[in-house]
Structure formats: structure tokens, C-alpha cells
């Protein structure tokens, strides 16, 4: 399907668009309406995001510059020009973050009983305690490294916080340089001063802490006895941490990854050197020479380095300074499926029925974290592991939490004699080590573990359960947008569907064969699968709206995703806009499309929603002249998702679920605090003064039964302003009129 490629000026640079996204994250920290400890959290997220950005994206651009690459990005920039633009955009944001920390966050936290003190502000008793703590808990783990002709410049590990110390020998008057690594891995960044030393303050502070690096810096004399300490300055290093794996040359992908991870722990080339603003130029020059970096890679920071450690402040017991706690609930359809037991072994739920029986009555939509992951997806896997009628479980694992109940259930299923297969994606960035450990544990327990398709990253989130019912085999599946991760399921918004639709089940059988064997499957019945059919089908769906518009029929597209940077999709969306298609997009992060340009994209609107939860779900809706089609899945509109990953996008077949998801899409599009994208790539808040409604807040209230519409939505009943009357339902796998007495899904008598 050939679409003319628009000129460079119609694309926004993906790296600069990412910085705009992180700017919106920082705006959450700067917003005085954000609770104080949540401000600290968002500032930490901003810093952590930047670390990963430098380790991967900036590192890639620097490698291209060093290799002499002159090829242009989609917006017409060379790698060098992109790096220049990145720095220009970042420097004011870094200053804003530091200004907020020093002028607002610290003082406001202090007013609410959380004191982040400098060493020089401590009382004599507090200093005595701090020095004693240093001697017993910090000093033994420190290793000062001298730099002189006999001691070459030491290796500075990735993301380490360090102290550059200038010392002088009183006998020879020779000045020397030493480096000390602050032991962040083993000790908290803010050392807590005991309550009995809070100085009789009224009211009693909630927390009084001292930065660890200052504690070390003001005890340097213990590290260099007999020497004169002339100065100390802090610096931090970021290195290239992207793993380049040549799978075709690696006989064992796991071994290749482990070698790459060992390299990453030390780090590749230095891509950023952060130094305290007051560091003398000659000391900066010495660091630059020692780490072979250019002045361009040096960032002078007017404040503490490594503010990602602010995340640790959330451990302070101060609920009044945090968002109100939220806990989702069990989906209404699954409330009878919870298999918790009393101490005597009897079922706590007297109306218990198998989760498989519920799925037979119709597809179940899951929306996390509003629908609890533990009582839906985990319950599905747990019951599959324990059900004697279940013969096999197949599952993809991309990012899995520590102490994962999913892993425990899969191991238990294997021990129960079921055929269990998991595809563990070892190449999930920054989760490789964790996934390697899980893969080994699963293999030791008898689970068949595979690592995916050569040359592709398996990003899809799918589970297939095969169960013997009567004399037949029946499949049940879960297809979602998010990882099988118990921790992030409470922090990310994600969607999933539990189904036993025979066509979806058959597609998953074929897809798992594609992932585990030598299948070259080219077509699927219902699923859109990358890299096989997803791009082509998405383009066809957009093209169909173009044809409707050109024929004078109403045409519209609504979609929600994490990122939109694919040039082919963007070109087709421009064509659709010019044909008169109404296009509304919710794009959380990078967006290379320019909306609102007369004659090009005036029919395209883009909104970004940033809130306490990370928006992670993907939805795609096409009006199709009154016969709308809606899809959800794991893929964004990015080249990597469409061409270089295994992804699965599922059509929503149940009309009631479609109505619910259409309502959800519109809720996000109408978010009162949504960020509206401008044609130049900047964003403005739709209504910064309005108290709401916010999409995430509205959903929390609905699931908490705090609004009049909650019960209706919880029952999946459309509200008065819902979309068109649903058509006939799509048959799934079972007859809901089947009696419990003859149904193998019913619990055993007694």
C-alpha cells in the first residue's frame, strides 16, 4: 500500500518528543497541587527516565557520531544535530528540577515534618551521632582510590555517585587527587537521624535525614589521615548500557546475554558526566581526561546529583503527603470464582464456581489496576495450575515481578503433571538478569522454557490454557496490553480479555507454534500479529476510513497508545485527515506526528494523559460507517512494534465490552487536565485550573463505588450517553444454559 512520504518538516524528532514527555512528568513534580511526597516521586521518575534515555538513546546517537554516520532522522537531522538539540532542550529542565528541589520541595517538606538537612546544619550532638554512624556503618565499605603515576585513573561505574577529593601531602606539599565511590547500593541515600536527637522540636518531625554523600565528605579526614583535605566535589557518571546481541553468532542466547550484562554492570563508553556546579575547571578537566569525554558530555548541576533517590522518601509514614491509597476490586463477573479457603479447608466463598465456567458465559474485560490483577489474571493461572481437567498452560513472560505468584503457579502446574511452556523474553531491556533467573528456576522445575523467534523480541502478553471437557479439548486464553507483573499491575493502567472464543484460541495455538517451532504462519483468523499481519491490517483499517470519507460517509479513528513514531502510519494518518477523517489520539509519550496543520492534519487531535498511574493500555477504534471495530493489544504504532517484535492485537468481539471501551477512550480524550499537543510539538494543559474530572480519578471513583454511575459501569451496563445499541453477540465456546450437574466446569459435590 504505497503512500507518499511527507517532507521532513511534517515529522517531529522522536528524541525531542521524548523530552517533551519527560517535561510533562516533571510538570507533575512542579505542580503545587501534587502532594509533597508525590512531587518527590515524580522528580525521581524524571531523573530515572533521563538516566535510561542517556544509557540507550543518547548512547546510540553518540555511537553514530563517533562512527561518522551522517544519515538523517525522519525530521531531517544528523546525529550531531540531534545531540545538540537534546542538550538545548534538557538544560532548562534540569535547572527547573533543581530550583524546585531547593526552593520548594525541601522547605515545604520541612514545614510538614520531613527535614532533609545538610551536615553543616546539624547540632553538635547530631554530628557526633552521624560521625559515629559513619565510623561503624559507612567507613568499613569505602575504598579511596588515588590517582597518580603509580595509580591510573580508576574505572567509574555506571550511575555511581562519587566524590572527587583534592588532598595535599603536608611534607612534600604535593597536591593529589582521589576518588571515593558513595556506597548507594548498601545504604540509604538519606541517613535517618534517631528521633531522640531531633532536638525537642514540637511537633516531633516525621523524618530527619542527612545525605549520605555529605556524611562521607565531612569525614574524609578518617580516610586520609595525616593529609590535608583541600576540597571535595561530587560527580556522577552515565554509561552506554544498551546490549548489542548478535543472535546469529551466539549459540546460546542466555550465555550471550549474561556476558552482555556483565559488561553493562561495568558500563560501556561514558555518555554523560554530571558534576557539581562549583567544581573547579581544572578538576573537571582531570575527570574528562580520565574518562575520555568531551566538554559537550559534561552537565554542571546546581544541586544534589542523582535525584532519582528521592523515590526512597515515599517509605516515610506520612499518608497526608501522598495520594489517597487506592485498591481495585475483583471484577463483578469473577467474584464467585475466588478460591480462598478457611482454616478448616472449606471454601470461604459458598457460591464458588470455576473461573472457566464464568469465561464460558462470555468474554471478561479486565482493566488494571481498577480490576485487581491478583483476583483475575493470577486467579486464572492459579486455577489452571490446580484444576485436574487442565492439560496444558502456555504463556509469554516479558517483565515479571520479584517473588512472582505467576511463576509459583507455573511451577506448581508442572509439578502437578501438566504440560507447561513459557516463552521468557531474555532481551527485555533492564530486566534481562531477572528474566534469566526466572528462566533457570522454571527449567529446574520441569517447565519447557523457550526464548522466542530469532531476530525478534517477543513483546506480546498472551496465555493459553487447554482443558479437557467431556470428550473434547477446550482452550481458554488471556490477551492483554500489560506484563504479567504483580507489582506494576497496581501502578500501570492496562487492559486484558479472558475468552474461550474458538477462533482466538486457534490463533493462539498457531501463534505459540510460531514462537516455539519452525512455523512460518502468515495468516491468523482474528488476531493481528506482528511482524506478520499487524502493520498491513492497521494500514487497511485506516485506508478503509479514508475510503468512507471520500465517499461522503462519516469516518473516524480513535486510538490510545504509548508512542506514535512510525513514518508509514503517520503518512497514512495525514492522508486520512486530508480526506476528512476525524482522528482523535491519546498518546502518552513520543509522538512524531504534527497535529492541527492546515491542509495536512487539521482533523487530527492528540492528547497526552499523565497522572499517578502510568498509562500503558493500547486501544484502536475505527468507525467503519456505523459498524465500528475495536482492538486492544501490546503494540504501539512504532517500527519496532510493527516490524521487529512479536505482538498480538485482539479484536473486541463482545458488543457490551466494545461500548465500555468506547466510553473509556472518550473519557481519556476529554480529560480536563490532559495535555493538548500543538503543531510545533509542544503541549499545553487543557484546563490547568479545573479540579477535574480527570480520567484516572474518575475511574478510581467508579471502581470504589463513589459515584452514582459506578454500579452500572461495574455491571458493564451502558450509561445513558453510551454509544449505539449493540448488535448480536459473538458466540464463544460454551452454552451458558448448561446445567451444573452435567457441566465438568462445576465444582465437585461437597
XYZ file of C-alpha atoms in Angstrom:
750
model
C 0.000 0.000 0.000
C 2.011 2.949 -1.275
C 1.565 6.296 0.472
C 3.676 9.293 -0.481
C 6.201 10.104 2.234
C 5.614 13.623 3.631
C 8.574 16.035 3.806
C 10.892 16.222 6.822
C 9.149 19.240 8.303
C 5.966 17.227 8.886
C 7.743 14.937 11.376
C 8.812 15.714 14.916
C 12.086 14.285 16.150
C 11.394 11.264 18.347
C 14.138 12.129 20.845
C 12.886 15.689 21.290
C 9.332 14.397 21.548
C 10.503 12.072 24.322
C 11.996 15.053 26.157
C 8.609 16.770 25.844
C 7.087 13.697 27.506
C 9.574 13.828 30.367
C 8.867 17.547 30.652
C 5.235 16.640 31.347
C 6.425 14.209 34.017
C 8.456 16.994 35.622
C 5.394 19.245 35.469
C 3.685 16.826 37.873
C 6.518 17.421 40.343
C 6.377 21.195 39.887
C 2.595 21.337 40.292
C 1.795 22.674 43.808
C -1.470 20.702 43.706
C 0.522 17.447 43.692
C 1.003 16.070 47.255
C 4.530 16.752 48.505
C 5.879 13.211 48.571
C 4.293 12.608 45.164
C 6.240 15.655 43.954
C 9.383 13.896 45.155
C 8.260 10.747 43.344
C 7.713 12.496 40.019
C 11.045 14.297 40.309
C 12.672 10.894 40.894
C 10.857 9.445 37.873
C 12.048 12.377 35.755
C 15.654 11.632 36.758
C 15.339 7.876 36.309
C 13.790 8.377 32.866
C 16.712 10.602 31.899
C 19.233 8.005 33.045
C 17.693 5.397 30.743
C 17.413 7.951 27.927
C 21.135 8.658 28.104
C 22.098 4.997 28.517
C 20.181 3.978 25.392
C 19.092 6.795 23.079
C 21.907 9.301 23.627
C 24.440 6.475 23.648
C 23.168 5.333 20.243
C 23.446 8.832 18.773
C 26.959 9.266 20.181
C 27.992 5.963 18.649
C 26.711 7.186 15.291
C 28.657 10.434 15.635
C 31.857 8.565 16.511
C 31.319 6.284 13.519
C 30.903 9.258 11.195
C 27.261 8.478 10.384
C 25.588 11.367 8.546
C 22.203 9.816 7.735
C 19.206 11.969 8.588
C 16.385 11.268 11.008
C 12.776 11.462 9.819
C 12.764 15.185 10.653
C 15.974 15.793 8.693
C 18.641 15.998 11.431
C 22.067 14.397 11.576
C 23.056 12.534 14.780
C 25.202 15.528 15.828
C 22.329 17.938 15.293
C 20.059 15.718 17.360
C 22.537 15.676 20.236
C 22.830 19.469 20.086
C 19.046 19.824 20.206
C 18.753 17.333 23.074
C 21.172 19.328 25.209
C 19.469 22.612 24.372
C 16.102 21.198 25.445
C 17.390 19.460 28.585
C 19.408 22.164 30.326
C 16.462 24.395 31.328
C 14.534 21.344 32.563
C 17.438 20.259 34.776
C 17.586 23.758 36.223
C 13.832 23.739 36.879
C 14.150 20.437 38.721
C 16.964 21.712 40.948
C 15.199 25.013 41.633
C 12.089 23.114 42.677
C 14.073 20.808 44.973
C 15.973 23.594 46.718
C 13.363 26.354 46.865
C 10.091 24.468 47.149
C 10.286 20.782 47.938
C 12.826 20.882 50.795
C 11.213 23.834 52.555
C 7.667 22.534 52.128
C 8.645 19.087 53.360
C 10.307 20.728 56.355
C 7.091 22.593 57.140
C 5.345 19.212 57.246
C 7.883 17.458 59.466
C 10.276 15.945 56.907
C 13.678 17.585 57.277
C 16.410 16.979 54.702
C 19.371 18.589 56.429
C 22.865 19.497 55.306
C 25.702 18.275 57.507
C 26.593 21.833 58.484
C 23.041 22.364 59.802
C 23.340 19.565 62.372
C 23.704 20.246 66.083
C 26.805 19.086 67.927
C 25.008 16.006 69.261
C 23.644 15.169 65.843
C 27.103 15.496 64.298
C 28.542 13.234 66.965
C 25.915 10.606 66.200
C 26.419 10.998 62.438
C 30.193 10.660 62.769
C 29.767 7.554 64.910
C 27.360 6.080 62.358
C 29.917 6.828 59.650
C 32.641 5.030 61.585
C 30.591 1.877 62.243
C 28.377 1.599 59.140
C 29.973 3.520 56.269
C 33.731 3.755 56.750
C 34.372 -0.025 56.502
C 32.844 -0.252 52.997
C 34.643 2.755 51.490
C 37.687 2.390 49.246
C 39.560 5.598 48.433
C 41.394 5.335 45.120
C 44.360 7.593 44.479
C 45.213 8.917 41.025
C 48.913 9.438 40.308
C 51.573 7.945 38.007
C 51.540 4.760 40.084
C 47.735 4.580 40.207
C 45.947 5.024 36.873
C 42.562 6.698 36.724
C 40.056 4.265 38.265
C 37.090 2.854 36.419
C 33.933 4.785 37.375
C 30.902 2.500 37.271
C 27.594 3.358 35.641
C 25.225 5.635 37.600
C 27.606 5.792 40.538
C 27.748 8.851 42.783
C 31.333 9.793 43.563
C 33.436 12.272 45.487
C 36.467 13.847 43.863
C 38.851 14.725 46.699
C 41.787 17.086 46.434
C 44.421 16.377 49.080
C 47.904 17.727 49.846
C 50.868 15.989 51.439
C 51.993 18.319 54.259
C 55.581 17.091 53.939
C 56.087 17.381 50.182
C 53.330 19.961 49.542
C 52.355 17.833 46.540
C 48.693 18.050 45.585
C 46.958 14.793 44.754
C 43.566 13.600 43.574
C 41.495 10.690 44.904
C 38.092 9.267 44.119
C 35.613 7.771 46.579
C 32.500 5.921 45.490
C 29.450 6.623 47.655
C 28.030 3.193 48.660
C 24.435 3.729 47.444
C 23.639 0.057 46.874
C 24.029 -0.869 50.521
C 22.937 2.265 52.369
C 20.031 4.714 52.099
C 20.684 7.998 50.285
C 19.228 9.911 53.247
C 20.609 8.678 56.571
C 17.859 8.820 59.207
C 18.760 10.631 62.426
C 17.203 8.917 65.502
C 14.090 10.602 66.993
C 15.819 11.141 70.335
C 18.229 13.507 68.565
C 15.560 15.620 66.882
C 16.282 18.355 69.383
C 12.974 18.561 71.212
C 11.190 20.022 68.204
C 7.459 20.493 68.517
C 5.768 18.842 66.813
C 8.084 15.873 66.552
C 9.459 15.586 62.995
C 8.300 12.621 60.941
C 11.773 12.183 59.482
C 15.127 13.883 59.780
C 17.726 12.831 57.231
C 21.223 13.653 56.056
C 22.509 12.994 52.514
C 24.909 10.058 52.599
C 27.426 11.783 50.310
C 27.698 14.705 52.764
C 28.259 12.322 55.666
C 31.187 10.821 53.759
C 32.504 14.189 52.601
C 32.681 15.628 56.105
C 34.543 12.587 57.416
C 37.244 12.485 54.752
C 39.991 13.026 57.297
C 39.399 9.494 58.562
C 40.063 8.187 55.068
C 43.238 10.237 54.562
C 44.929 10.508 57.981
C 47.922 12.792 58.021
C 46.914 14.508 54.772
C 45.400 17.946 54.252
C 41.901 17.901 52.702
C 41.771 20.896 50.375
C 38.396 20.245 48.767
C 35.760 17.781 47.748
C 33.259 17.809 44.901
C 30.570 15.384 43.766
C 30.251 13.833 40.327
C 28.166 11.142 38.667
C 28.692 9.066 35.531
C 26.272 7.594 32.998
C 27.494 4.950 30.549
C 26.221 3.240 27.429
C 24.096 0.362 28.754
C 22.389 -0.919 25.614
C 23.089 -4.576 24.911
C 24.062 -5.356 21.350
C 23.370 -9.036 20.774
C 24.342 -10.771 17.592
C 21.997 -13.713 17.935
C 23.079 -15.334 14.686
C 26.594 -15.617 16.088
C 25.556 -16.744 19.578
C 24.952 -20.460 20.052
C 23.418 -19.806 23.465
C 21.374 -16.618 23.824
C 21.379 -16.869 27.625
C 25.156 -17.100 27.751
C 25.496 -14.185 25.344
C 23.144 -12.108 27.486
C 24.988 -12.920 30.689
C 28.222 -11.754 29.089
C 26.477 -8.583 27.954
C 25.061 -7.987 31.421
C 28.492 -8.303 32.995
C 29.652 -5.629 30.571
C 26.638 -3.433 31.355
C 27.253 -3.604 35.119
C 30.599 -2.007 34.492
C 29.264 0.015 31.567
C 30.333 0.970 28.086
C 31.540 4.381 26.984
C 30.746 7.359 29.197
C 27.827 9.287 27.662
C 27.252 11.827 30.449
C 29.378 13.302 33.234
C 27.418 15.249 35.844
C 29.477 17.471 38.119
C 28.626 19.790 40.973
C 28.325 23.322 39.657
C 31.077 24.613 41.944
C 33.687 22.049 40.802
C 36.871 23.898 39.691
C 37.546 23.804 35.918
C 40.905 22.078 36.368
C 39.244 19.247 38.313
C 36.572 18.897 35.636
C 39.356 18.684 33.040
C 41.040 15.920 35.020
C 37.811 13.918 35.142
C 37.241 14.464 31.417
C 40.718 13.213 30.590
C 40.395 10.233 32.892
C 37.070 9.135 31.371
C 37.774 10.323 27.814
C 34.739 12.561 27.476
C 34.266 15.862 25.682
C 33.097 19.088 27.227
C 29.803 18.545 25.383
C 29.102 15.497 27.585
C 29.572 17.419 30.858
C 26.487 18.676 32.686
C 27.043 21.120 35.548
C 24.310 20.640 38.153
C 23.426 23.322 40.694
C 22.232 20.972 43.416
C 22.369 17.330 44.502
C 23.144 14.733 41.861
C 21.053 11.636 41.271
C 17.648 12.882 42.375
C 16.168 9.520 41.420
C 16.936 8.626 45.052
C 14.072 10.899 46.119
C 11.889 7.839 45.493
C 13.103 6.497 48.829
C 11.214 9.251 50.663
C 7.940 7.517 49.863
C 8.806 4.982 52.578
C 8.168 7.687 55.194
C 4.911 7.134 57.051
C 3.141 10.340 56.023
C -0.129 9.436 54.268
C -1.255 13.075 54.407
C 1.572 13.953 52.000
C 0.741 11.222 49.484
C -2.081 10.369 47.116
C -5.004 8.726 48.847
C -4.491 4.949 48.742
C -6.388 3.087 46.062
C -7.043 -0.612 45.778
C -9.021 -2.054 42.929
C -11.628 -4.746 43.293
C -12.464 -8.110 41.840
C -14.418 -7.810 38.575
C -18.103 -8.475 39.179
C -18.121 -11.491 36.854
C -15.285 -13.110 38.816
C -16.471 -12.543 42.385
C -17.790 -16.076 42.652
C -14.531 -17.566 41.344
C -12.248 -16.670 44.235
C -10.935 -19.910 45.690
C -9.647 -18.722 49.060
C -10.113 -21.274 51.837
C -10.830 -21.157 55.553
C -8.522 -22.790 58.097
C -10.625 -25.986 58.050
C -10.114 -26.227 54.279
C -13.679 -25.320 53.336
C -14.322 -22.714 50.675
C -14.780 -19.213 52.017
C -16.962 -18.404 49.003
C -20.063 -20.609 49.353
C -21.151 -19.716 45.792
C -17.794 -20.660 44.294
C -17.658 -21.593 40.650
C -14.706 -22.258 38.377
C -13.277 -19.294 36.530
C -13.515 -21.388 33.368
C -17.254 -21.710 33.793
C -17.554 -17.917 34.045
C -15.487 -17.424 30.892
C -17.749 -19.886 29.068
C -20.645 -17.491 29.635
C -18.854 -14.712 27.779
C -15.653 -12.723 27.442
C -14.439 -10.886 30.548
C -12.818 -7.461 30.209
C -10.106 -6.619 32.736
C -8.918 -3.081 33.405
C -5.993 -2.895 35.817
C -5.356 -1.643 38.426
C -9.068 -0.928 38.847
C -9.702 -4.658 38.425
C -7.356 -6.489 40.740
C -4.632 -8.438 38.964
C -4.456 -10.926 41.836
C -8.127 -11.945 41.657
C -8.329 -12.013 37.866
C -5.193 -12.899 35.896
C -3.379 -14.568 38.791
C -6.563 -16.429 39.765
C -6.888 -17.633 36.159
C -3.337 -19.042 36.235
C -3.743 -20.444 39.758
C -6.928 -22.317 38.926
C -5.347 -23.616 35.730
C -2.390 -24.912 37.758
C -4.618 -26.769 40.215
C -7.533 -27.896 38.028
C -7.212 -31.641 37.279
C -9.010 -31.121 33.945
C -6.320 -28.703 32.680
C -3.762 -30.426 30.485
C -1.501 -27.588 29.338
C -0.575 -23.959 30.019
C 1.345 -21.795 27.551
C 2.419 -18.271 28.373
C 4.728 -15.420 27.364
C 6.704 -13.618 30.069
C 8.291 -10.235 29.326
C 8.734 -8.427 32.641
C 7.978 -10.434 35.774
C 7.980 -9.161 39.355
C 10.156 -10.481 42.153
C 8.521 -13.310 44.124
C 6.014 -13.674 41.314
C 2.795 -15.610 42.091
C 2.594 -16.317 38.347
C 5.940 -18.127 38.405
C 4.904 -20.055 41.519
C 1.687 -21.168 39.803
C 3.525 -22.307 36.661
C 5.973 -24.337 38.740
C 3.090 -25.866 40.677
C 1.338 -26.733 37.411
C 4.443 -28.557 36.171
C 4.679 -30.420 39.473
C 1.032 -31.396 39.030
C 1.939 -33.118 35.771
C 0.653 -30.542 33.307
C 2.457 -29.571 30.136
C 3.736 -26.067 30.862
C 5.530 -23.924 28.311
C 6.743 -20.388 28.896
C 8.419 -18.070 26.474
C 10.731 -15.919 28.594
C 11.931 -12.875 26.686
C 15.527 -12.585 27.824
C 16.018 -9.341 25.906
C 13.501 -7.236 27.908
C 15.686 -4.175 28.463
C 16.932 -3.751 32.060
C 15.033 -6.894 33.084
C 17.389 -9.342 31.378
C 19.075 -10.524 34.571
C 15.770 -11.043 36.363
C 14.371 -12.985 33.405
C 17.457 -15.202 33.202
C 16.997 -16.175 36.848
C 13.315 -16.953 36.331
C 14.047 -18.979 33.213
C 16.523 -21.158 35.105
C 14.144 -21.669 38.010
C 11.328 -22.653 35.649
C 13.554 -25.092 33.770
C 14.686 -26.742 37.013
C 11.004 -27.264 37.882
C 10.188 -29.075 34.664
C 8.705 -26.178 32.710
C 9.547 -26.064 28.999
C 11.271 -22.695 28.519
C 11.926 -21.127 25.122
C 13.371 -17.748 24.239
C 11.404 -16.689 21.179
C 11.967 -16.153 17.492
C 15.450 -15.477 16.189
C 15.947 -11.786 15.482
C 12.684 -10.682 17.118
C 11.786 -9.552 20.622
C 8.618 -11.205 21.941
C 6.596 -8.389 23.490
C 3.106 -9.891 23.288
C 1.224 -10.709 26.503
C -0.714 -13.932 25.962
C -1.724 -17.060 27.902
C -3.382 -20.225 26.610
C -4.917 -22.873 28.862
C -6.024 -26.217 27.379
C -8.668 -28.102 29.357
C -10.391 -31.437 28.857
C -14.158 -31.042 28.994
C -16.424 -34.023 28.401
C -14.737 -35.748 25.445
C -13.272 -32.565 23.926
C -10.369 -30.226 24.454
C -11.299 -26.596 25.085
C -8.959 -23.637 25.133
C -9.130 -20.547 27.339
C -6.977 -17.502 26.868
C -5.882 -14.174 28.250
C -4.684 -11.475 25.843
C -3.554 -8.166 27.292
C -1.651 -4.931 26.964
C 0.472 -5.284 30.103
C 3.089 -7.534 31.591
C 2.364 -10.455 33.896
C 3.848 -8.426 36.720
C 2.153 -8.269 40.107
C 3.955 -5.080 41.135
C 3.435 -2.945 38.046
C -0.172 -4.123 37.707
C -1.012 -1.739 40.567
C 0.950 1.150 39.034
C 0.170 0.851 35.298
C -3.196 1.055 33.556
C -3.627 -1.998 31.342
C -6.401 -3.891 29.606
C -6.937 -7.580 29.014
C -9.583 -10.030 27.879
C -10.330 -13.504 29.206
C -12.007 -15.550 26.482
C -12.667 -19.019 25.155
C -13.631 -17.871 21.663
C -12.645 -20.776 19.452
C -11.115 -18.601 16.729
C -8.953 -16.712 19.227
C -7.915 -19.971 20.854
C -6.987 -21.467 17.474
C -4.994 -18.338 16.645
C -3.076 -18.631 19.901
C -2.332 -22.293 19.231
C -0.833 -21.240 15.895
C 1.000 -18.295 17.447
C 2.619 -20.412 20.154
C 3.706 -22.875 17.461
C 5.209 -19.909 15.603
C 7.071 -18.908 18.763
C 8.340 -22.349 19.748
C 8.976 -24.151 16.475
C 9.724 -23.566 12.830
C 6.250 -22.430 11.814
C 6.050 -19.664 9.219
C 2.425 -18.794 9.884
C 1.329 -15.991 7.553
C -2.361 -15.575 8.393
C -4.495 -15.642 11.524
C -8.250 -15.839 11.915
C -8.855 -12.971 14.319
C -5.577 -11.867 15.874
C -3.401 -9.165 14.331
C 0.132 -10.441 14.808
C 3.397 -8.587 14.285
C 5.529 -8.836 12.306
C 3.193 -10.927 10.130
C -0.164 -9.174 9.718
C -0.351 -6.263 12.161
C 1.127 -3.465 10.024
C -0.798 -4.477 6.930
C -4.083 -4.769 8.784
C -3.681 -1.440 10.615
C -2.973 0.268 7.309
C -6.033 -1.378 5.779
C -8.236 -0.189 8.639
C -7.004 3.392 8.241
C -7.392 3.149 4.465
C -10.972 1.959 4.893
C -11.809 5.121 6.854
C -10.215 7.169 4.062
C -12.457 5.469 1.519
C -15.544 6.102 3.684
C -14.651 9.793 3.936
C -14.013 10.140 0.210
C -17.392 8.555 -0.460
C -19.042 11.205 1.722
C -19.713 8.877 4.641
C -18.808 9.730 8.277
C -15.340 8.420 9.108
C -13.414 8.475 12.357
C -10.446 6.930 14.157
C -9.782 6.956 17.885
C -6.737 5.335 19.407
C -4.759 5.199 22.645
C -1.125 4.166 22.815
C 2.235 4.843 24.432
C 4.020 6.187 21.357
C 3.405 7.124 17.720
C 6.576 7.428 15.642
C 6.102 5.090 12.663
C 6.580 7.118 9.450
C 4.289 4.898 7.371
C 1.402 5.109 9.827
C 1.906 8.873 10.236
C 1.849 9.385 6.466
C -1.404 7.430 6.237
C -2.955 9.423 9.098
C -2.080 12.649 7.260
C -3.775 11.256 4.167
C -6.803 10.328 6.259
C -7.010 13.811 7.757
C -6.864 15.383 4.318
C -9.689 13.086 3.197
C -11.843 14.335 6.075
C -11.428 11.512 8.621
C -11.809 12.733 12.225
C -8.824 11.414 14.188
C -8.521 11.602 17.987
C -5.422 10.132 19.600
C -4.336 9.613 23.206
C -0.539 9.273 23.076
C 1.210 9.170 26.443
C 4.789 9.607 25.281
C 6.590 10.211 21.999
C 4.555 11.488 19.074
C 6.286 12.378 15.799
C 3.051 13.440 14.101
C 2.234 17.156 13.898
C -1.477 17.765 14.562
C -3.520 20.774 13.506
C -1.610 21.840 10.386
C -3.972 23.395 7.841
C -4.303 21.262 4.718
C -2.341 18.403 6.296
C -3.545 17.415 9.760
C -6.271 19.844 10.796
C -8.563 16.883 11.539
C -6.081 15.268 13.947
C -6.085 15.954 17.677
C -3.546 14.490 20.117
C -3.851 14.489 23.907
C -1.420 13.100 26.494
C -2.593 11.996 29.939
C -0.020 11.978 32.752
C -1.187 11.025 36.237
C -0.444 8.975 39.331
C -0.753 5.797 37.213
C 1.379 5.110 34.155
C -0.874 4.893 31.124
C 0.098 1.665 29.367
C -3.007 0.331 27.594
C -3.391 0.369 23.806
C -6.769 0.699 22.069
C -7.635 1.187 18.406
C -11.170 2.133 17.276
C -12.361 2.530 13.689
C -15.875 3.893 12.983
C -16.396 1.877 9.773
C -19.614 3.689 8.825
C -21.582 2.587 11.879
C -20.136 -0.922 12.130
C -17.245 0.016 14.396
C -14.281 -2.260 15.024
C -12.188 -2.013 18.177
C -8.895 -3.695 19.059
C -6.616 -3.895 22.091
C -3.131 -5.308 22.426
C 0.529 -4.902 23.250
C 1.705 -2.856 20.250
C 2.287 0.861 19.762
C 2.489 2.491 16.348
C 6.270 2.268 16.234
C 8.545 0.499 13.729
C 9.901 -1.778 16.461
C 6.396 -2.955 17.429
C 5.152 -3.392 13.881
C 8.282 -4.898 12.323
C 10.798 -6.121 14.907
C 8.708 -7.576 17.726
C 6.181 -10.318 18.149
C 2.959 -8.554 19.144
C -0.673 -9.618 19.366
C -3.634 -7.275 18.966
C -7.076 -8.760 19.539
C -10.438 -7.596 18.150
C -13.048 -6.903 20.803
C -15.927 -9.200 19.836
C -18.378 -8.622 22.665
C -20.656 -5.595 21.960
C -21.018 -4.662 25.626
C -17.252 -4.654 26.113
C -16.909 -2.529 22.991
C -19.295 0.033 24.470
C -17.314 0.129 27.688
C -14.043 0.641 25.830
C -15.513 3.343 23.587
C -16.612 5.160 26.735
C -13.114 4.687 28.178
C -11.456 6.146 25.089
C -13.692 9.205 25.217
C -13.020 9.635 28.936
C -9.301 9.958 28.222
C -9.851 12.244 25.257
C -11.933 14.561 27.474
C -9.537 14.533 30.450
C -9.775 18.021 31.979
C -6.044 18.142 32.705
C -4.988 16.415 29.508
C -2.026 17.882 27.657
C -3.022 19.073 24.182
C -0.327 18.658 21.562
C 0.466 21.672 19.370
C 1.697 21.602 15.792
C 5.248 22.517 16.900
C 5.438 19.507 19.228
C 4.859 21.438 22.455
C 1.974 20.710 24.828
C -0.427 22.871 26.817
C -2.686 21.730 29.645
C -6.309 21.811 28.553
C -7.596 23.383 31.780
C -4.876 23.818 34.415
C -7.217 25.456 36.956
C -10.038 22.919 36.772
C -10.294 20.456 39.683
C -11.493 17.669 37.354
C -12.744 15.356 36.185
C -9.539 13.511 35.482
C -9.764 10.192 33.680
C -7.782 8.239 36.272
C -9.578 9.897 39.182
C -12.954 9.204 37.586
C -12.057 5.549 37.125
C -10.870 5.215 40.717
C -14.124 6.700 41.956
C -16.152 4.409 39.743
C -14.352 1.295 40.918
C -14.546 2.486 44.513
C -18.340 2.890 44.167
C -18.036 6.583 44.980
C -20.214 7.861 42.148
C -23.774 7.308 41.013
C -22.646 5.663 37.769
C -20.365 3.159 39.453
C -22.701 0.201 39.829
C -23.998 0.489 36.263
C -20.472 0.525 34.868
C -19.379 -2.261 37.195
C -22.130 -4.409 35.660
C -20.910 -3.314 32.187
C -24.238 -1.634 31.561
C -24.008 1.300 29.131
C -24.855 4.714 30.543
C -27.450 6.981 29.014
C -24.858 8.675 26.815
C -23.322 5.399 25.666
C -22.675 4.603 22.036
C -25.006 2.758 19.633
C -27.136 -0.211 20.550
C -25.029 -3.383 20.389
C -25.614 -5.955 17.715
C -25.869 -9.701 18.198
C -23.251 -11.237 20.431
C -20.450 -13.325 19.013
C -20.641 -16.993 20.021
C -17.792 -18.207 22.168
C -17.106 -21.720 23.375
C -19.946 -22.796 25.579
C -23.656 -22.792 26.130
C -24.395 -20.714 29.262
C -27.550 -22.760 29.832
C -25.522 -25.888 30.580
C -26.513 -27.202 33.999
C -24.035 -27.554 36.820
C -24.876 -31.230 37.234
C -23.696 -32.134 33.725
C -21.031 -29.464 33.357
C -17.457 -30.594 34.022
C -16.724 -26.977 34.942
C -18.917 -27.183 38.041
C -17.195 -27.816 41.386
C -17.298 -31.330 42.709
C -20.143 -32.148 45.080
C -19.310 -31.308 48.673
